[in-house]
Amino acid sequence: MFSQSRFTGLQRQFNTKNCGQSETSVLERWRKQTNMSAFTKSFVSLARRRVFSRSIRQHSSVTTELMENMDKKSAWDRFYSETSSRNPNFKNFEWFFGFDAVQDFIMPLLQTASRPHSPLHVLDMGCGTSALGPCIYRDSVLPVRVTCADISPVAVRLMREHVQAEAIQPHDVSSHIEFLELDCTQLDTYYGSNSLDLIVDKGTTDALLRSKEGTEKAGLVLKQCLRVLRTSGSLLQFSDEDPDARLVWLETAARDQGLVAADVGVQEVGVLRGVCYYCYQVTLHQDVNK
């Protein structure tokens, strides 16, 4: 569960037991961060890039060009094309970790968000060639419609071909999975307001925030996500960024878009290769689409 603390404005929830940080220390650092200087903000932004770079450099196939242009479609197309050409047998590429590490954060939300007469609509935003979306489709005991969306048509084609070849069977026969080329900064060109029950973001926002021109795009993505979510739905962001930076960014981005009635929660996923990962959950108190 997400432990919680209540403050004026956005509600902030904390669970920091796994990485040795007390709730008090995180809150105190968060308060200091909200009043940080321009120099400190620049330092935090640089630290974001360094931590993310250290994490993804462990994948030998991640090129310098991709790391510097992670908000660019052409960079991702080249990355997935080169990765697939070197490996004739398809293999899922997982940023951070796979489905097994995060299923306990995702699947219970589907249980609580169930709607009796229609499938739950789940978006794996920036899916790449991850197995996350297909695993949700396969394992959900409730009917789901899973959309795996990515800006790269190469990744979308590879995933579609792989799932068709594997003939993955869902737990519920009425479940459905689809693969879609979509720019996550333009979600509302495909989805209407109050359309989605769950949006899963495993590293997509991180990639934008670490890009040269990505901060503005990341704020736009957050606004788009909250616009297309149902009021009972959730956005989950899986990230290596510490709460004292990400919570500030989430609240500031939401407030700048006029979304003052949102809840922000954080829970630790665990430590992998010396890096602590978190699950950030964003939900709404009221209809932000009015």
XYZ file of N, CA, C and O in Angstrom, residues 4-14 23 27-28 30-31 251:
68
model
N 0.565 7.497 3.368
C 0.223 8.833 2.895
C 0.372 9.885 3.978
O 0.275 9.625 5.161
N 0.659 11.080 3.521
C 0.675 12.271 4.362
C -0.123 13.334 3.644
O -0.069 13.432 2.420
N -0.869 14.151 4.356
C -1.727 15.141 3.727
C -1.166 16.549 3.927
O -0.723 16.907 5.002
N -1.172 17.324 2.850
C -0.705 18.698 2.872
C -1.706 19.549 2.105
O -2.616 19.061 1.459
N -1.505 20.864 2.143
C -2.325 21.760 1.338
C -2.015 21.535 -0.130
O -0.880 21.327 -0.503
N -3.027 21.618 -1.001
C -2.831 21.427 -2.435
C -2.877 19.965 -2.779
O -3.774 19.245 -2.369
N -1.860 19.491 -3.525
C -1.846 18.094 -3.915
C -1.590 17.215 -2.705
O -0.843 17.559 -1.800
N -2.207 16.060 -2.714
C -1.966 15.078 -1.655
C -0.706 14.309 -2.010
O -0.542 13.852 -3.128
N 0.226 14.141 -1.058
C 1.454 13.415 -1.316
C 1.504 12.189 -0.429
O 1.223 12.257 0.754
N 1.867 11.062 -1.033
C 1.892 9.796 -0.326
C 3.297 9.212 -0.423
O 3.921 9.265 -1.482
N 3.774 8.626 0.688
C 5.147 8.155 0.723
C 5.238 6.746 1.299
O 4.546 6.397 2.250
N 10.338 8.402 6.254
C 9.332 9.292 5.687
C 9.668 10.740 6.029
O 9.538 11.639 5.205
N 10.308 13.908 3.407
C 9.451 15.095 3.466
C 10.275 16.356 3.681
O 10.021 17.394 3.069
N 11.288 16.281 4.569
C 12.103 17.453 4.828
C 12.895 17.848 3.593
O 13.015 19.027 3.258
N 11.989 17.198 0.579
C 11.008 17.724 -0.382
C 10.719 19.188 -0.089
O 10.665 19.998 -1.000
N 10.532 19.547 1.194
C 10.251 20.949 1.533
C 11.408 21.850 1.114
O 11.216 22.954 0.611
N 4.194 17.700 -8.951
C 3.281 18.707 -8.417
C 3.362 20.004 -9.225
O 2.329 20.601 -9.551
